[in-house]
XYZ file of N, CA and C in Angstrom:
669
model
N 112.259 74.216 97.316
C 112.873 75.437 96.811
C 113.536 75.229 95.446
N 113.916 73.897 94.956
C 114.494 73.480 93.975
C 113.349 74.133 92.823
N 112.245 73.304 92.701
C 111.736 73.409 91.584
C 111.555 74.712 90.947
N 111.168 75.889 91.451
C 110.806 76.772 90.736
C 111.679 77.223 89.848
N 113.195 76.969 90.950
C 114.238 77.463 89.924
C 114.880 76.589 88.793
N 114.547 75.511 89.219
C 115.415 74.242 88.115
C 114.463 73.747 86.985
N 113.150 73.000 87.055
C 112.470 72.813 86.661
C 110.921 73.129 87.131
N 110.504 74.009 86.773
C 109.115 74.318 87.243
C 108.179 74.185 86.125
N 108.448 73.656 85.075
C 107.497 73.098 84.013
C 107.575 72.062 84.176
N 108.134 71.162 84.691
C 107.185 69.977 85.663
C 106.331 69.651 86.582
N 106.013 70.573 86.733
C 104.704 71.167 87.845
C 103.315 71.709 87.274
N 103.661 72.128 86.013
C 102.632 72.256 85.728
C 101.404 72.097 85.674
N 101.718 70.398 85.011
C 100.257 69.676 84.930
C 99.352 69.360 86.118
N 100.278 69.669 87.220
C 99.601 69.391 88.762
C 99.147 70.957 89.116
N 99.429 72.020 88.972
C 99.324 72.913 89.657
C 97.745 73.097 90.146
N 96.808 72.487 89.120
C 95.409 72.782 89.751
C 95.087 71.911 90.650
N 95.273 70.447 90.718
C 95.450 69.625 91.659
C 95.810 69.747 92.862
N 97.624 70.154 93.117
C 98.019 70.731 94.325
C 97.466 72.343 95.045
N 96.974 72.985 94.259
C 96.084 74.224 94.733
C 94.960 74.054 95.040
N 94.272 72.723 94.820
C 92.636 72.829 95.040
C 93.162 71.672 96.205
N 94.349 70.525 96.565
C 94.288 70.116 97.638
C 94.717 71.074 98.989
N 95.541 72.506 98.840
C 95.916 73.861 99.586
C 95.055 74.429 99.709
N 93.541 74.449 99.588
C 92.319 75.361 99.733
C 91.824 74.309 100.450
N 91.574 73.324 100.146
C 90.821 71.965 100.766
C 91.450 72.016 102.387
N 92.812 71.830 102.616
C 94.084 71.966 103.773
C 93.429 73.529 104.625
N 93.098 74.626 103.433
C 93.022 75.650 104.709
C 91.626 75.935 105.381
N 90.907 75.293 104.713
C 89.619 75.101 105.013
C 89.276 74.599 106.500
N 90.215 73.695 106.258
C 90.313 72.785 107.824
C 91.283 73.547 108.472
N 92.258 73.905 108.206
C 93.598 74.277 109.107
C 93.799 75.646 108.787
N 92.650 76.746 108.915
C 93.228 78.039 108.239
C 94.418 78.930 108.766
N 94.521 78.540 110.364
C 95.646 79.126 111.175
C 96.750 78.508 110.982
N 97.207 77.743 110.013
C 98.337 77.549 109.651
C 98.974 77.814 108.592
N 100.050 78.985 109.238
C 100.887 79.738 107.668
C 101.327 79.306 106.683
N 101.531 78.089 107.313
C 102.768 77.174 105.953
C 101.693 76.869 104.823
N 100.319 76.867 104.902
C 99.952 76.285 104.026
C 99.465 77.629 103.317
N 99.729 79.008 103.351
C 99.452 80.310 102.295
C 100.752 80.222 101.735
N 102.095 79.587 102.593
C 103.269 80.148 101.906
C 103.250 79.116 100.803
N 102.174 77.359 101.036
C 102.778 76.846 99.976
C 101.802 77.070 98.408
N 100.603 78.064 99.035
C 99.872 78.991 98.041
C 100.642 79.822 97.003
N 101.673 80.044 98.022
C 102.389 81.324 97.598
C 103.225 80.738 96.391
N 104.313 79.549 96.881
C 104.953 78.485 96.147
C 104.110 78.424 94.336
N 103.099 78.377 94.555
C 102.485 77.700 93.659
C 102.292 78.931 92.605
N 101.695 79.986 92.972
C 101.928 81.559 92.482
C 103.281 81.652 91.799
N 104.233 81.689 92.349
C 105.627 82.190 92.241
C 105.774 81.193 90.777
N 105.466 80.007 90.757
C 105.224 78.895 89.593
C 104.940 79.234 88.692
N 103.640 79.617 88.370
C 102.664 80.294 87.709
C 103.467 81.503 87.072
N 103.674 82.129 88.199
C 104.543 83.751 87.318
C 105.732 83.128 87.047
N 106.401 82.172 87.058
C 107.524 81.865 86.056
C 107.394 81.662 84.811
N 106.198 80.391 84.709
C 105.825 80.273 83.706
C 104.971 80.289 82.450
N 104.538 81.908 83.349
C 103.526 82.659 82.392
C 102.350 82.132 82.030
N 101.795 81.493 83.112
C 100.736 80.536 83.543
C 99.721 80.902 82.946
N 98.894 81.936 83.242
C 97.847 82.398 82.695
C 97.986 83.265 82.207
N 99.233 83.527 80.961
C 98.994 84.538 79.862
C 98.743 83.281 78.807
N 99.012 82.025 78.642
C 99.494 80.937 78.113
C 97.509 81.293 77.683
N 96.272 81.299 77.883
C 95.294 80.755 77.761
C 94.002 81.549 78.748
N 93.861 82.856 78.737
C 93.103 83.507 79.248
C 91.792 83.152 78.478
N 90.755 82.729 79.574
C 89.231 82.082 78.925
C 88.358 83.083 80.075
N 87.261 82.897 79.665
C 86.319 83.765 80.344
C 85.920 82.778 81.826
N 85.982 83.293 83.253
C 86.231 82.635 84.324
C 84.512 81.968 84.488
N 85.104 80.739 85.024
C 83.348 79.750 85.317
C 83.169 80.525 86.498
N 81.639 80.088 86.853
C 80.911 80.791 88.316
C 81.901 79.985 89.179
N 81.314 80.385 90.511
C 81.941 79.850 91.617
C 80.987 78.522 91.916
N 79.638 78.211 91.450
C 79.150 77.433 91.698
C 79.517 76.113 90.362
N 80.092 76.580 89.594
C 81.031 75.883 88.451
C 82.174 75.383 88.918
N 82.441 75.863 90.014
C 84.080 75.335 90.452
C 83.954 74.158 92.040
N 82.587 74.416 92.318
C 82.175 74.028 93.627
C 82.006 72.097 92.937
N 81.535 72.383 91.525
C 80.473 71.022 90.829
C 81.996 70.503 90.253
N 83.221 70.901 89.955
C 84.081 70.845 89.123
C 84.866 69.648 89.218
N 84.998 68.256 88.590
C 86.105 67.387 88.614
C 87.309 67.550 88.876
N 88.203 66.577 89.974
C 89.550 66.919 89.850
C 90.079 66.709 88.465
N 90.021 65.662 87.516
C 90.368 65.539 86.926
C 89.861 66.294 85.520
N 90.378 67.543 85.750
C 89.830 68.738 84.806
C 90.673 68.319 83.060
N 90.061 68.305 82.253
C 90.399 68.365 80.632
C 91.474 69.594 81.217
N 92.800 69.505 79.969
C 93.822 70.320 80.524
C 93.590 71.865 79.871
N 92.819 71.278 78.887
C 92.638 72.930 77.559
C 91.217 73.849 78.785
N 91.330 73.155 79.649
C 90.384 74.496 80.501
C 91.114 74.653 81.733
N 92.155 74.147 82.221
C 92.929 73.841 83.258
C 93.243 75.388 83.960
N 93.903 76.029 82.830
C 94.577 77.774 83.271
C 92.753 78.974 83.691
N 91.785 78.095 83.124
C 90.671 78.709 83.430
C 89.895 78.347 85.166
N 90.474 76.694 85.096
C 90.295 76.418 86.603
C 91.012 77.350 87.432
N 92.444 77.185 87.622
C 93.084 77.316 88.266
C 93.228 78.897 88.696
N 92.734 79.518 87.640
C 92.085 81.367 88.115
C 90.905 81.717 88.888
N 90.011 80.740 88.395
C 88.478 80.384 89.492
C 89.009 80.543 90.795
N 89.984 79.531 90.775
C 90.291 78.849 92.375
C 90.862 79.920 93.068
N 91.949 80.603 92.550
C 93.028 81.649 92.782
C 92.204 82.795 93.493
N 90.818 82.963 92.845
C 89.923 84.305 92.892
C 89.373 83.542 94.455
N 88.913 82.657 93.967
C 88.006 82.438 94.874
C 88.789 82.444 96.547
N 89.708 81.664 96.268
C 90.580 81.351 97.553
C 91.283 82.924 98.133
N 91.952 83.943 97.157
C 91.814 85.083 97.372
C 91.137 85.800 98.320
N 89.926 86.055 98.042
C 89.115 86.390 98.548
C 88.934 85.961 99.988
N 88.714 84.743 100.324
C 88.777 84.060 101.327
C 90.157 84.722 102.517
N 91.111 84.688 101.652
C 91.952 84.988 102.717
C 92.029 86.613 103.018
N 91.975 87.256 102.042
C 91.476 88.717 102.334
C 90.611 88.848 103.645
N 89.358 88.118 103.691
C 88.762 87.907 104.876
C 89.064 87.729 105.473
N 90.074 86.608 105.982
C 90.351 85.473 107.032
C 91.882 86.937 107.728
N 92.416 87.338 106.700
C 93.646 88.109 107.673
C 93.642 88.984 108.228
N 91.790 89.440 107.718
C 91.875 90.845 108.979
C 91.857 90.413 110.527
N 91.262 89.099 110.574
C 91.673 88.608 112.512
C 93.140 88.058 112.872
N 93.984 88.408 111.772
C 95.343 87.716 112.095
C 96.876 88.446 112.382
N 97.420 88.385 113.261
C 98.914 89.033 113.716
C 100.045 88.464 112.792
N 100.655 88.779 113.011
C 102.054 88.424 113.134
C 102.245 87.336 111.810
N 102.974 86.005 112.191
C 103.432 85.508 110.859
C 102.778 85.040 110.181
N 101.201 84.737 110.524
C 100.134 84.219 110.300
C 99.936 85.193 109.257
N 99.438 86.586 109.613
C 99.607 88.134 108.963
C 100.174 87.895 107.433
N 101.757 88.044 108.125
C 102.531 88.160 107.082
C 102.473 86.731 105.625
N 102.495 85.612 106.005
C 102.050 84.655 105.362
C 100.880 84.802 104.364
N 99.311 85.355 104.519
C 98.627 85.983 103.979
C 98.596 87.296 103.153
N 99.438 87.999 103.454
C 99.636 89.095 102.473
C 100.710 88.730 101.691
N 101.709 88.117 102.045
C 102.358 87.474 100.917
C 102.242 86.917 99.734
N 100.894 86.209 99.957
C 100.095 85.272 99.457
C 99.357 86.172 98.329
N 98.924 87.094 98.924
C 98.013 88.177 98.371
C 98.889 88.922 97.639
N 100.341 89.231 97.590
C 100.966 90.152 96.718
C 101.615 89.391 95.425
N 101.724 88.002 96.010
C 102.342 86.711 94.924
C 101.211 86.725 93.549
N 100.183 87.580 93.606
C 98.752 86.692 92.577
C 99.122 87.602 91.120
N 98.833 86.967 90.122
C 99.206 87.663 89.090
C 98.105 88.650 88.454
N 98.288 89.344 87.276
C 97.439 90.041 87.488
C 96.029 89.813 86.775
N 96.076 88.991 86.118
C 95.503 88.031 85.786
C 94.109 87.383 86.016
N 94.376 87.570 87.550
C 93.179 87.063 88.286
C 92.964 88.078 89.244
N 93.426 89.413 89.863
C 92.850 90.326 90.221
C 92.598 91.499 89.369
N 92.516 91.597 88.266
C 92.391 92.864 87.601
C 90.885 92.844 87.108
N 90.105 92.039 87.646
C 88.605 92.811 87.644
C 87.765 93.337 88.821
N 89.027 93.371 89.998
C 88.460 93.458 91.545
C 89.514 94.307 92.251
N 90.445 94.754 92.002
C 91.344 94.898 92.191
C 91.724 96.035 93.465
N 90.421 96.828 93.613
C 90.033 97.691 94.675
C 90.284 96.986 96.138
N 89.660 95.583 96.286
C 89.640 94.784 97.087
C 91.002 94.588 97.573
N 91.953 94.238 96.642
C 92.652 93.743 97.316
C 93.919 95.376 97.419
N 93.583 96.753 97.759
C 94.443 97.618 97.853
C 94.540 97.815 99.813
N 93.356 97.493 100.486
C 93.573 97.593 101.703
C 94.466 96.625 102.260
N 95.170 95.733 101.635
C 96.157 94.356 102.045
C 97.092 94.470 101.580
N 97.186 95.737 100.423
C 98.546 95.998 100.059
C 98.976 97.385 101.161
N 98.163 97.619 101.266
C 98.751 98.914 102.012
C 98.759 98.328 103.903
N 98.620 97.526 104.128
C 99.093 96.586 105.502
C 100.298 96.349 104.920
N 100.619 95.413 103.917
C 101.820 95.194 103.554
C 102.931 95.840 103.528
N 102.764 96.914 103.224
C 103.570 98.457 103.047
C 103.738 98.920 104.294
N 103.127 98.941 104.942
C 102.815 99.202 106.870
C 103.986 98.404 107.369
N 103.545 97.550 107.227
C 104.497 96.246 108.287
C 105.870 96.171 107.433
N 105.919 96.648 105.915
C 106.914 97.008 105.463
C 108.046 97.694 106.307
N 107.447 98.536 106.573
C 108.038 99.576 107.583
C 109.544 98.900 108.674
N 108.982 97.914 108.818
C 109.446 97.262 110.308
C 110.480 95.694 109.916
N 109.414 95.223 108.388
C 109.937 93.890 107.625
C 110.321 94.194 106.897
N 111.648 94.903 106.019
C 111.448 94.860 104.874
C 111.222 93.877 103.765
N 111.518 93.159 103.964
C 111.564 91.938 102.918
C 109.814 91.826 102.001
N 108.935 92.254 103.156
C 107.849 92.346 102.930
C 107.532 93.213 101.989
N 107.950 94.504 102.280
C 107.764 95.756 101.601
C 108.542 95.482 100.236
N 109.775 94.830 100.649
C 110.693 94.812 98.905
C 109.694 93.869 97.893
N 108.827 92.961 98.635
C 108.200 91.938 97.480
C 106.829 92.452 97.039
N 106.588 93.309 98.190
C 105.190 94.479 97.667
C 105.489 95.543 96.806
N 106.214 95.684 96.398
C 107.166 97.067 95.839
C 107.303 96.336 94.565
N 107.777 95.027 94.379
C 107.750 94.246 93.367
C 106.672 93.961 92.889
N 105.836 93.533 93.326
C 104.802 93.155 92.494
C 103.571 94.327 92.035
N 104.037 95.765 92.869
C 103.301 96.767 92.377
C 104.214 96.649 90.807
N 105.307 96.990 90.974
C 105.610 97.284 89.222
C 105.594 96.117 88.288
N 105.273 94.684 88.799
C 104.851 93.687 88.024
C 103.157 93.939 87.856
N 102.363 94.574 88.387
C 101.237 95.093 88.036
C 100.811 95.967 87.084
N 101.796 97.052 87.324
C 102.055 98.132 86.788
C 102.056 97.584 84.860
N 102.096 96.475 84.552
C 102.567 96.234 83.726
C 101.049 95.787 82.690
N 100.152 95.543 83.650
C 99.284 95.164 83.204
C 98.016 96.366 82.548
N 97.300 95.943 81.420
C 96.761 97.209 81.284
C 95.011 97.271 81.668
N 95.068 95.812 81.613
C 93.544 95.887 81.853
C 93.277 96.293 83.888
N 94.301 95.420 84.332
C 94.356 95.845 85.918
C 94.333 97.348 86.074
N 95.515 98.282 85.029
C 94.985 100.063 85.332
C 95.446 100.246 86.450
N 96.716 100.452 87.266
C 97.072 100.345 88.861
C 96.836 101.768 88.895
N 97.034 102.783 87.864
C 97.450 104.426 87.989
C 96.013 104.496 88.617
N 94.862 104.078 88.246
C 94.074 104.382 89.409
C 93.923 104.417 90.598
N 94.707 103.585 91.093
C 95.095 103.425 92.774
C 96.074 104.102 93.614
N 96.758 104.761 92.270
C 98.029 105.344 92.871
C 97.839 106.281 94.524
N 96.562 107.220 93.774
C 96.315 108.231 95.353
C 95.978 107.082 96.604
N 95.591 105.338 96.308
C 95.721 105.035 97.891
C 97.205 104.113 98.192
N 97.382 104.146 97.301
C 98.699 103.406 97.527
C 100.216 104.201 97.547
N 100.349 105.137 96.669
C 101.389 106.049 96.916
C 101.850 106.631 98.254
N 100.931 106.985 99.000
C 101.144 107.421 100.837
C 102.197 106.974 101.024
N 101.865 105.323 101.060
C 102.275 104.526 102.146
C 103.600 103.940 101.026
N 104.444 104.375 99.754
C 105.396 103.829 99.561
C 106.195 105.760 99.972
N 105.603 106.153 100.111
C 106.464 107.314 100.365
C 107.104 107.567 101.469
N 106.590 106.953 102.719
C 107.012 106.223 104.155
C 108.936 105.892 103.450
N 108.853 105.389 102.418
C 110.108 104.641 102.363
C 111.353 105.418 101.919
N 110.413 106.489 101.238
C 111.653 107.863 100.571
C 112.127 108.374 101.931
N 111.057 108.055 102.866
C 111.759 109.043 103.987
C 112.726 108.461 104.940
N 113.036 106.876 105.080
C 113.709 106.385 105.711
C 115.263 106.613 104.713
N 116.503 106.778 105.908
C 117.976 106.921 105.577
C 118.285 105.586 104.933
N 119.213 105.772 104.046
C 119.899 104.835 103.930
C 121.031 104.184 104.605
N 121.456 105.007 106.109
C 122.112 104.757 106.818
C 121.531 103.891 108.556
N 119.941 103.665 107.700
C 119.274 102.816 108.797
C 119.363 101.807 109.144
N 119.981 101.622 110.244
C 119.912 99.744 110.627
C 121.132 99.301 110.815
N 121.955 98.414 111.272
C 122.860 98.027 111.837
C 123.453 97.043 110.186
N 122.286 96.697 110.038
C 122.377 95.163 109.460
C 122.746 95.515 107.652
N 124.044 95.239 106.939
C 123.844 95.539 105.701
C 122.524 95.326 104.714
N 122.115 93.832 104.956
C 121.403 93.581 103.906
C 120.206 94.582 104.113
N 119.879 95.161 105.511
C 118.722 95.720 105.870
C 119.185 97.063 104.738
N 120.154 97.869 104.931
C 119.944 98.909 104.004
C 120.323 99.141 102.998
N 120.896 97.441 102.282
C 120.148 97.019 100.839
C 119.264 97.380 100.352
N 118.386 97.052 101.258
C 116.950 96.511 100.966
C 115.941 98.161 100.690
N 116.509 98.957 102.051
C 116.322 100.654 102.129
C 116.561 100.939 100.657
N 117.892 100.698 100.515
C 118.182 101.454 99.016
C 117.624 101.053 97.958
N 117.049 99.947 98.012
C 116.228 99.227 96.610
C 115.444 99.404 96.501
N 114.632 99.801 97.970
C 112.976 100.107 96.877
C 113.402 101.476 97.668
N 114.224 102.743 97.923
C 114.197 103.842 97.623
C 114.078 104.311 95.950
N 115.650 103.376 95.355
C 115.645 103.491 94.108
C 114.794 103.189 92.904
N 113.464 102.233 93.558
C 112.655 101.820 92.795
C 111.500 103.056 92.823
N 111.212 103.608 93.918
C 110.164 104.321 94.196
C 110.617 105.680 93.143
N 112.143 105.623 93.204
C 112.284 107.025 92.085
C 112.591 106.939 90.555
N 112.113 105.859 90.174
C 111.941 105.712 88.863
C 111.812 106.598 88.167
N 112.457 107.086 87.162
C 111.832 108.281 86.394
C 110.193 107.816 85.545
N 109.235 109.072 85.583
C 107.457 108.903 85.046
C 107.643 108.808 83.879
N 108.572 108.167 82.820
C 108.431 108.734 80.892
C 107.499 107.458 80.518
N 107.201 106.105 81.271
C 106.451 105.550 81.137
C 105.083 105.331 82.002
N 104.185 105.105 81.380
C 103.147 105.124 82.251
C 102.694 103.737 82.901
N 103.754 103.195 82.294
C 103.588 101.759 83.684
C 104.812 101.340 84.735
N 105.647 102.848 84.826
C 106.299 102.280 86.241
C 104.966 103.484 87.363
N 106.192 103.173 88.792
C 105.019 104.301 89.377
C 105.969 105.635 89.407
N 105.284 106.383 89.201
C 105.563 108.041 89.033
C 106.280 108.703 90.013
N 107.762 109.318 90.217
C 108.225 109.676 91.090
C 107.182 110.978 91.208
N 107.055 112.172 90.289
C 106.300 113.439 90.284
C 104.616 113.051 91.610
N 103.732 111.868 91.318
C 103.452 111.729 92.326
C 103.861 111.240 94.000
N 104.746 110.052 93.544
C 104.850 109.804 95.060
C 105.614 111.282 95.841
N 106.224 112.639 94.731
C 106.022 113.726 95.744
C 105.489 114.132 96.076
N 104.294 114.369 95.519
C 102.623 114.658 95.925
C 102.350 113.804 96.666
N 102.510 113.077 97.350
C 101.810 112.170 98.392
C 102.012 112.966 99.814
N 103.502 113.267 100.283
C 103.727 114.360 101.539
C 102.352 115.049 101.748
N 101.484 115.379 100.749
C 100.572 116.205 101.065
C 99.027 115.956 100.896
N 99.360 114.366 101.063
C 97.942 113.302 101.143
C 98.272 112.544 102.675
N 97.187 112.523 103.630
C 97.114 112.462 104.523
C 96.644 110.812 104.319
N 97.450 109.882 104.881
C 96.660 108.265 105.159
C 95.660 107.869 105.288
C-alpha cells in the first residue's frame, strides 16, 4: 500500500514484468481475487504516473505479444504493457460473467481501474461490466464511488467519446439520485450516498463531466 503513495516511480521499470508475471498467475489460478486486485495495484500505478500518456505507440498484434521477450527495450515498454492490459482485459470480461461475489467484485474493479488509454478503441465492450458495477453499487458502495470515478476520469478522454454511452450508462447512475441521504446506519455509508449524489449533479457547461439535464432523462429510459 506504501508504494503508490510514497514512491511509485520506482516501479516503473518493472511494471511490464510484474503484469505479464499477474496474467501468467491467473492463467493458472483464475479463481483467485487477490491476483485482479494486484492487477488493479498495478493500474492505480500507471494512473499515477501517467503511464501511458508518457508514449502512446501504435499497439503490436496479440500474436506480437504471445512471441514477445521479457526483457522488452524500455522505449517500447508503455506499448507492451497496453498489449497486455487489452489483452488480459478482455480475458477477464469473459472470465466474470461465471463469477459471484468477491471474486465478482475483484474483476470489475479491475475493469474500472484501466485507463483510457487502452480501452478507448473497444470501449462498448467493456459498458456491460460497468453497469454490473453500478448494480452491485447499489448494495457496495465503495464500488459504485470508484465506478463513478473513473466514469469522470474517462469523461476526460476524447478519443474514448463516453457521451456516446451515456443512454446505457446513465440508467443505472440515476438509481443513486434516488437513494436518501439519510440511508444507512453507518456515517461513512452516507458519505459515500452524498458523493456520488453530488457528483452525478454536476452542472452540463462542460462536455466532459456527465450531464445532470440527462441523467434526468434517464427516469424515462427503461434498463
Amino acid at each position: 500500500d506504501l508504494l503508490p503513495d510514497q514512491s511509485p516511480e520506482l516501479f516503473q521499470k518493472w511494471i511490464f514484468r510484474f503484469l505479464y508475471d499477474i496474467i501468467a498467475t491467473s492463467t493458472k489460478y483464475p479463481l483467485v481475487s487477490g491476483i485482479y486486485r494486484f492487477a488493479t495495484f498495478v493500474m492505480n500505478i500507471c494512473l499515477k504516473l501517467d503511464y501511458f500518456k508518457s508514449n502512446r505507440s501504435e499497439a503490436i498484434t496479440r500474436d506480437g505479444i504471445e512471441m514477445m521477450e521479457i526483457d522488452i527495450n524500455e522505449n517500447e515498454q508503455v506499448t507492451a504493457v497496453c498489449s497486455l492490459v487489452r489483452r488480459f482485459a478482455h480475458e477477464v470480461l469473459s472470465r466474470q460473467k461465471q463469477y459471484r461475489d468477491d471474486l465478482l467484485v475483484s474483476c470489475l474493479q479491475f475493469i474500472i481501474s484501466l485507463p483510457s488509454e487502452c480501452i478507448d478503441y473497444d470501449f462498448a465492450n467493456y459498458v456491460p461490466a460497468i453497469q454490473i458495477a453500478l448494480s452491485i453499487g447499489l448494495t457496495y458502495l465503495p464500488l459504485a464511488e470508484q465506478t463513478i470515478n473513473s466514469l469522470e476520469r474517462w469523461s476526460q478522454s476524447t478519443s474514448l467519446n463516453l457521451p456516446n454511452f451515456y443512454n446505457q450508462i446513465l440508467p443505472y447512475l440515476d438509481d443513486f439520485l434516488r437513494l436518501s441521504y439519510d440511508q444507512g446506519d453507518d456515517v461513512n455509508v452516507r458519505a459515500v450516498v452524498s458523493s456520488l449524489q453530488e457528483k452525478t449533479r454536476l452542472n452540463s457547461k462542460s462536455k466532459r463531466v456527465l450531464p445532470t439535464r440527462m441523467l434526468k432523462k434517464t427516469k424515462q429510459i427503461k434498463h
